[in-house]
Short mmCIF file of C-alpha atoms in Angstrom, two decimals:
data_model
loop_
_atom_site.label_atom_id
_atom_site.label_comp_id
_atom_site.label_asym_id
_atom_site.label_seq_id
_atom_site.Cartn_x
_atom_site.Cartn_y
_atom_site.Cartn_z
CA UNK A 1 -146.78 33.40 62.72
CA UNK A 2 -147.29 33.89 58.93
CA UNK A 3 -144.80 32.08 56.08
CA UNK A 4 -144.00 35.86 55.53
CA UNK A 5 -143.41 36.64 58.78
CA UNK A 6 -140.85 34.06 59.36
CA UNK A 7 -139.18 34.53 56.01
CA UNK A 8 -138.78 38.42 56.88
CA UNK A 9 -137.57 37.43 60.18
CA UNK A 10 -135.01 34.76 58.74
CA UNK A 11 -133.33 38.20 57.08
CA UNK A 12 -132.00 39.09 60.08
CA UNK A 13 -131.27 35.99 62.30
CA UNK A 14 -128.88 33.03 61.77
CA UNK A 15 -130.71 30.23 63.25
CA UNK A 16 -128.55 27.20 64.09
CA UNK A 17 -128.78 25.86 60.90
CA UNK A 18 -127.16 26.94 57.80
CA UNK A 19 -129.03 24.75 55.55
CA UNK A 20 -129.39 27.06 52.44
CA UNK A 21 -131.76 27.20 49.30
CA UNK A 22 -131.94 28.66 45.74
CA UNK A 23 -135.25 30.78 47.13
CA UNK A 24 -133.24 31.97 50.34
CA UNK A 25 -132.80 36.13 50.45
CA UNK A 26 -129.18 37.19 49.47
CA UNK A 27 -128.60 39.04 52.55
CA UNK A 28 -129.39 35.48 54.86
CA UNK A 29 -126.11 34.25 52.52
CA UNK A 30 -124.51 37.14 52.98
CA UNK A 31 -124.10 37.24 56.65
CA UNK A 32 -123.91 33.23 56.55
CA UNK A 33 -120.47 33.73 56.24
CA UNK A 34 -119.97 35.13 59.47
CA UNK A 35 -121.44 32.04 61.28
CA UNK A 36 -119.64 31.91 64.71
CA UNK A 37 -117.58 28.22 66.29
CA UNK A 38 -121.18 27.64 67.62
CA UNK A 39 -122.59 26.81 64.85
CA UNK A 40 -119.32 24.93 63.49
CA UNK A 41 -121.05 21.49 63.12
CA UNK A 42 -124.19 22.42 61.43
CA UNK A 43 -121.39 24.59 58.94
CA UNK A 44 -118.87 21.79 58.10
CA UNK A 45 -122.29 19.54 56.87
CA UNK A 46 -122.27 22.06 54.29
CA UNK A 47 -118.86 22.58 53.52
CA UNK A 48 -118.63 21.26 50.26
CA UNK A 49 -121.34 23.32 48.63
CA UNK A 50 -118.47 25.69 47.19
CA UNK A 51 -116.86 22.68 45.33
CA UNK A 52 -119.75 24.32 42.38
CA UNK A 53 -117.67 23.21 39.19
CA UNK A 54 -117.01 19.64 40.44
CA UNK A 55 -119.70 18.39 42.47
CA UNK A 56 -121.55 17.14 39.95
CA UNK A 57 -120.88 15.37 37.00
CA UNK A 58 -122.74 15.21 33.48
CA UNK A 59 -125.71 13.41 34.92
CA UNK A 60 -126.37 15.49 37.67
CA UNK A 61 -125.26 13.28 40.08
CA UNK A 62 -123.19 14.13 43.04
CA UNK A 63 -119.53 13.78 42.07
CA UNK A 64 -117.43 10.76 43.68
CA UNK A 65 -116.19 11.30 47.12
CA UNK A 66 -112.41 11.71 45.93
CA UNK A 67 -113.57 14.98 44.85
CA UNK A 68 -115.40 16.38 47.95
CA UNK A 69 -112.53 15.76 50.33
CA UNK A 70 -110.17 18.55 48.17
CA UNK A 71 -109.43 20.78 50.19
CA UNK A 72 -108.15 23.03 47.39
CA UNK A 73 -111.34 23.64 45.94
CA UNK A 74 -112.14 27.46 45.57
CA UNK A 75 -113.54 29.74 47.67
CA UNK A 76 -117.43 29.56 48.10
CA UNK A 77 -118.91 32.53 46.73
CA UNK A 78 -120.41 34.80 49.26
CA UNK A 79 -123.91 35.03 47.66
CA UNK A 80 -124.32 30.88 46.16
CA UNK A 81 -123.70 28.68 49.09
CA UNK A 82 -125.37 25.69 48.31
CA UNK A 83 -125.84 24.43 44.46
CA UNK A 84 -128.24 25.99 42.06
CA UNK A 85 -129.88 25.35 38.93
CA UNK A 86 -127.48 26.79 37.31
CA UNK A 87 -124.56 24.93 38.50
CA UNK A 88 -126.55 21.74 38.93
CA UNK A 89 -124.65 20.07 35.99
CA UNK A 90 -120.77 19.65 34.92
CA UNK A 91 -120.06 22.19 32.33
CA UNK A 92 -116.80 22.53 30.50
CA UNK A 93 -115.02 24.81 33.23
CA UNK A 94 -115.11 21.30 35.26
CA UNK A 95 -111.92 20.51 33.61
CA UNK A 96 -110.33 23.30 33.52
CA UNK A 97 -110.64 23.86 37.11
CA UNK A 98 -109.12 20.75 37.85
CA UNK A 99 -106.29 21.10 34.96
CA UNK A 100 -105.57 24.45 37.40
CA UNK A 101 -105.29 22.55 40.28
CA UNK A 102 -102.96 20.11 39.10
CA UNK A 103 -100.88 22.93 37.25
CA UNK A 104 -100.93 24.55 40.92
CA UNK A 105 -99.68 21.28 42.72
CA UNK A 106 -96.92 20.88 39.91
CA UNK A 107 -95.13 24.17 40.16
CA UNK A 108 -96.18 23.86 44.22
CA UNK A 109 -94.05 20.72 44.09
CA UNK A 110 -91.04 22.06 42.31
CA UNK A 111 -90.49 25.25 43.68
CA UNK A 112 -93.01 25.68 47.10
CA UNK A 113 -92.68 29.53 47.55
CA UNK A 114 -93.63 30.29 43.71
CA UNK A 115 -96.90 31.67 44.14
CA UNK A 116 -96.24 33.30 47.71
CA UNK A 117 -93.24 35.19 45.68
CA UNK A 118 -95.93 35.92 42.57
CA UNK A 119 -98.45 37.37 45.47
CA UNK A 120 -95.69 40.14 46.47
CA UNK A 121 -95.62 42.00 43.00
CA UNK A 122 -94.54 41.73 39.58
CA UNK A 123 -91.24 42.72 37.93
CA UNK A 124 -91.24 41.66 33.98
CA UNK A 125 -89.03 43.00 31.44
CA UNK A 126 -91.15 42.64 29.02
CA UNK A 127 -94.19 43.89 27.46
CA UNK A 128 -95.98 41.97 24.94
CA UNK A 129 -98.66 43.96 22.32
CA UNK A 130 -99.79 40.73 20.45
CA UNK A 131 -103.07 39.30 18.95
CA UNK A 132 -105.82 38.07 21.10
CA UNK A 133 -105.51 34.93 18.71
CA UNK A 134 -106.07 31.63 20.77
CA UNK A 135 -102.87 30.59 18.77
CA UNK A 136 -100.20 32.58 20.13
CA UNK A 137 -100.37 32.36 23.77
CA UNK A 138 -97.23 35.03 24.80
CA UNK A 139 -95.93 32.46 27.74
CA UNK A 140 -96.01 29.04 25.74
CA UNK A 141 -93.81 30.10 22.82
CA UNK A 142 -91.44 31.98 24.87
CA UNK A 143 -91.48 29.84 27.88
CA UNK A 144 -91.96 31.90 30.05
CA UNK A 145 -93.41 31.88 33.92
CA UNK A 146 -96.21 33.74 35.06
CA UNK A 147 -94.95 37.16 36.56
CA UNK A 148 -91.97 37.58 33.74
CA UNK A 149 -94.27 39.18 30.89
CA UNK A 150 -96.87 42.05 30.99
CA UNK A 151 -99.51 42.25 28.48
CA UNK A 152 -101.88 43.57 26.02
CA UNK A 153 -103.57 41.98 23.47
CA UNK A 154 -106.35 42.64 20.69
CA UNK A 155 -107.22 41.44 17.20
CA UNK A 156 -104.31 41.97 14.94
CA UNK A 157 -102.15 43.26 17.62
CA UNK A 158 -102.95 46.93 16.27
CA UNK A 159 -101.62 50.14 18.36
CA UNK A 160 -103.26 53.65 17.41
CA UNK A 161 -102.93 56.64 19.62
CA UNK A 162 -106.78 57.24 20.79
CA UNK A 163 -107.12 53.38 21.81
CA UNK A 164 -106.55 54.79 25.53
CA UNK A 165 -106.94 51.08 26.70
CA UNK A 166 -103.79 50.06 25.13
CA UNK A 167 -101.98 53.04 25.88
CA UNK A 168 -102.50 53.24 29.62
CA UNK A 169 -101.13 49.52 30.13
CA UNK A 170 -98.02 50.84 27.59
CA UNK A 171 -97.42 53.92 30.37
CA UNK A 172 -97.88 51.32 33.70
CA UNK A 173 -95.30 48.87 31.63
CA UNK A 174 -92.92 51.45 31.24
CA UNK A 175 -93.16 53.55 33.92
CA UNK A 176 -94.17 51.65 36.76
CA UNK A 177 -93.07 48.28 36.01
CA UNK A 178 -89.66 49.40 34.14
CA UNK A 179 -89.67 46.96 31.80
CA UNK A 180 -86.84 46.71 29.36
CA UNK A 181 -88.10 45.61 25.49
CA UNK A 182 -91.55 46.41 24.38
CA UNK A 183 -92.32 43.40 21.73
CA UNK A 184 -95.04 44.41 19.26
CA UNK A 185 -95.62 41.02 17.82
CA UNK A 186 -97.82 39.85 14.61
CA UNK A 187 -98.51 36.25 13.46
CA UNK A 188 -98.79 34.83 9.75
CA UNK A 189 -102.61 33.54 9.22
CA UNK A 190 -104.14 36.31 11.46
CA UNK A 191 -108.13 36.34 10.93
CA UNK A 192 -107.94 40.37 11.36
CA UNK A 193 -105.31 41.21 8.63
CA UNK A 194 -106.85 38.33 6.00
CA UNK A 195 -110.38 40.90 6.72
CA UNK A 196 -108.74 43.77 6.46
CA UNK A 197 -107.61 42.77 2.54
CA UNK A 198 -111.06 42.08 1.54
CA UNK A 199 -114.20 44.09 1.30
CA UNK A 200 -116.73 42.33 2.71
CA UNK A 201 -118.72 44.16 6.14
CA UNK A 202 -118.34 41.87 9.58
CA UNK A 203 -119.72 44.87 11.36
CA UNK A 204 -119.34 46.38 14.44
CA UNK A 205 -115.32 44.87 13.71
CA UNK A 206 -115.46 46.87 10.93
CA UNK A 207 -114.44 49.92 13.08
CA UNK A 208 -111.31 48.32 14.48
CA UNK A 209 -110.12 46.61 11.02
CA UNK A 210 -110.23 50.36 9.34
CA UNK A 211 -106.53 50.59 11.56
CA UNK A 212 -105.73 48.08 9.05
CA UNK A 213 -107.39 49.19 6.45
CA UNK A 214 -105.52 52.09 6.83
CA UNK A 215 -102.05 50.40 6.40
CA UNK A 216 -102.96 48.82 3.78
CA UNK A 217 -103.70 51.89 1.64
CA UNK A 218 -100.29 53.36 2.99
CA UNK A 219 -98.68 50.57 1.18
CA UNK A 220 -101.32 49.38 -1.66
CA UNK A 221 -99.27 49.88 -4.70
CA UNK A 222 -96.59 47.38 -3.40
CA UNK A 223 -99.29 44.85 -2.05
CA UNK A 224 -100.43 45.11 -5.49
CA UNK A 225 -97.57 44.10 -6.93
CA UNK A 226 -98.05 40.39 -4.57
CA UNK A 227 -99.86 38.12 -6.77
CA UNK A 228 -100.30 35.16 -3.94
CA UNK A 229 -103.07 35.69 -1.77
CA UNK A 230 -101.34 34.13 1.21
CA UNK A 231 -98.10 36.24 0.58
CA UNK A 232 -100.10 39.49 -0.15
CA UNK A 233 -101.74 38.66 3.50
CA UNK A 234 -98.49 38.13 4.97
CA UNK A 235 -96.64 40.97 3.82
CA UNK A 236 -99.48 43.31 5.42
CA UNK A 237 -99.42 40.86 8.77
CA UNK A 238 -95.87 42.50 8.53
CA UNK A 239 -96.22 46.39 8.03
CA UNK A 240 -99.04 46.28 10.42
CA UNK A 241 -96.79 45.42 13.43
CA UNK A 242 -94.42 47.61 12.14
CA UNK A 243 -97.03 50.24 11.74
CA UNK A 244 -97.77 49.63 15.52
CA UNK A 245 -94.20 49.27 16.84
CA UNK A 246 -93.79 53.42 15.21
CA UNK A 247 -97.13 54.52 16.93
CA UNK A 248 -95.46 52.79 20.10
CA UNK A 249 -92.10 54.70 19.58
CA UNK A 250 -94.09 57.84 18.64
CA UNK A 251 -95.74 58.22 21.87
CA UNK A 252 -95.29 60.78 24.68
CA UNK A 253 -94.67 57.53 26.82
CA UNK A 254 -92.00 56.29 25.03
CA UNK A 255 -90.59 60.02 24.54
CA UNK A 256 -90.91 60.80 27.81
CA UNK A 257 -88.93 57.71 29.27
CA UNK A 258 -86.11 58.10 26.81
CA UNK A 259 -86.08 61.94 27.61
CA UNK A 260 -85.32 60.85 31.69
CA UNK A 261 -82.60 58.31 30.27
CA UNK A 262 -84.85 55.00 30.76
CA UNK A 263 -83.68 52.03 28.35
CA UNK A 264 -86.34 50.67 27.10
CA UNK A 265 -86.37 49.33 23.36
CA UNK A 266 -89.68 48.54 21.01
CA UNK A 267 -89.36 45.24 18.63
CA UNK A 268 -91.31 44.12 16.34
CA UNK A 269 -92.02 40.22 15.40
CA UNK A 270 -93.91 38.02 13.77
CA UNK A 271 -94.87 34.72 14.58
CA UNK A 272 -95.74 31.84 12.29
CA UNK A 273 -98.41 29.36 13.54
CA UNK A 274 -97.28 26.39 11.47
CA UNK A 275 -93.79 26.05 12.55
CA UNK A 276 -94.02 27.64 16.14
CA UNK A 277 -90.95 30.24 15.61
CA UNK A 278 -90.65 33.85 16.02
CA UNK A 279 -88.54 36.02 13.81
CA UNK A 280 -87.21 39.25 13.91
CA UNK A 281 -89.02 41.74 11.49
CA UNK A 282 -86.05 44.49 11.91
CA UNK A 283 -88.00 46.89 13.59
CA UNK A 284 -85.81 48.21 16.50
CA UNK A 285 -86.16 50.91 17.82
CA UNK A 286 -84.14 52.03 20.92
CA UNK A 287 -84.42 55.98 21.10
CA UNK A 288 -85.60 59.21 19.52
CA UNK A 289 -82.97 58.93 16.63
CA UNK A 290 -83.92 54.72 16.05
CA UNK A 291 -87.24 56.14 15.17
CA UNK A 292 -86.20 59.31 12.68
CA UNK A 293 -84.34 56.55 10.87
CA UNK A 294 -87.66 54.35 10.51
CA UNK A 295 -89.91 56.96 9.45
CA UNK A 296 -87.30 57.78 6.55
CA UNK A 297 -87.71 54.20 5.26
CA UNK A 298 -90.63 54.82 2.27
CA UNK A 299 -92.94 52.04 1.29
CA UNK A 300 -90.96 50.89 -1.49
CA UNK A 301 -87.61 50.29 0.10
CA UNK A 302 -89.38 48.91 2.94
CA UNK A 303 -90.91 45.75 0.52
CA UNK A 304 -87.55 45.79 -1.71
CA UNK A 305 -85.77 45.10 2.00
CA UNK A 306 -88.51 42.53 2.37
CA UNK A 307 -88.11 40.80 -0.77
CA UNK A 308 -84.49 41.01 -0.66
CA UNK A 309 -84.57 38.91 2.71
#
């Protein structure tokens, strides 16, 4: 029988031994999976081959034997069943898979059923528009569990009525999940709004900071009158979440739910990176009349309330 004769053949059978290569065909590791108790033995001397982040370690040695015997590893992927050159070596995800585990064994250990409860559905009361900013992770600063905020995030936290991404996770918030206060929040030092003051081109990004851009013309001759750089920067950081919490409020989403009675506020914050707090911009807006009573508020009253604060 001919090498290709045998390999064609291995396509279709499971032989008694699972032993597995990079050069094996994809359909062989497919149906590996459904081995049967026969071949139980010759599967459990391969067991470990899913442990693919943590088996070896920055050599390329096989990792300690602590490591192999954790049974919480994940789940071997149904097409890599064995190690491969491009596992072969501990990459950064190493760590992180093993910060997960211990984060799982910590909440495990103080309340048992919290991820069988997580696996039965979600009910937050609040939806979070906020920057995609590595800085401002939603949970941390509010302290909050998974399952207890909903959320969307992009750079500079901007809402605009064609971004159909952002506005289909607004209508599943509200109208699915119920939830009670949409929080449009911006942060001081925010990479997007500092760009969208300048003029230089970053490209492709130039498309999304014209949102800004936009703003910022809407209120140019009183971010003229800011001197300070920083302040000018922060002052727009500011307008732009309110600019996104009215595009929120003007939506048929949010018309629609306050129409059928549904409370459900929008708020705009802002958080600042070097002290770690939140505050309250003053942008509330509960109902159809809330937002009449923004959109009266001009540009210049809006910075005189600012600077008066």
């Amino acid at each position: 029988m001919t090498a290709d004769t045998t390999q064609t053949k291995e396509k279709f059978t499971i032989t008694t031994s699972t032993t597995t290569s990079s050069t094996e065909n994809i359909t062989t590791q497919v149906k590996a999976l459904d081995i049967k108790d026969s071949q139980k033995s010759a599967h459990n001397h391969h067991k470990h081959h899913h442990h693919l982040l943590h088996k070896y370690n920055t050599n390329g040695e096989e990792a300690s034997d602590d490591d192999e015997d954790d049974e919480s590893c994940s789940p071997r992927s149904p097409v890599t069943l064995g190690p491969s050159p491009s596992v072969a070596k501990e990459h950064g995800l190493s760590r992180l898979i093993k910060n997960n585990r211990a984060w799982s064994k910590a909440i495990k250990e103080r309340q048992p059923d919290f991820f069988e409860k997580c696996s039965q559905g979600q009910q937050p009361k609040v939806f979070w528009i906020g920057c995609s900013d590595s800085r401002v992770p939603e949970n941390e600063l509010l302290q909050l569990a998974p399952g207890e905020v909903f959320t969307h995030r992009n750079i500079a936290n901007v809402v605009v009525s064609t971004d159909l991404n952002c506005l289909s996770v607004l209508q599943y918030a509200v109208e699915v999940l119920k939830v009670e206060h949409v929080v449009v929040c911006g942060h001081y030092g925010c990479g997007g709004v500092a760009a969208a003051l300048g003029d230089h081109s970053y490209g492709l990004i130039d498309h999304w900071l014209g949102n800004i851009k936009e703003v910022k013309a809407q209120h140019q001759d009183n971010l003229d009158q800011i001197q300070d750089k920083e302040e000018k920067c922060r002052a727009l950081v500011e307008i732009n979440a309110r600019n996104s919490v009215l595009t929120v409020a003007k939506s048929p989403i949010m018309k629609a739910a306050w129409e059928r009675g549904q409370k459900v506020e929008i708020v705009g914050l802002v958080y600042d990176i070097q002290t770690g707090l939140l505050g309250e911009l003053g942008y509330h807006v509960k109902n159809a009349e809330d937002l009449k009573a923004q959109l009266s508020v001009d540009s210049s009253a809006l910075f005189s309330a600012r600077a008066a604060s």
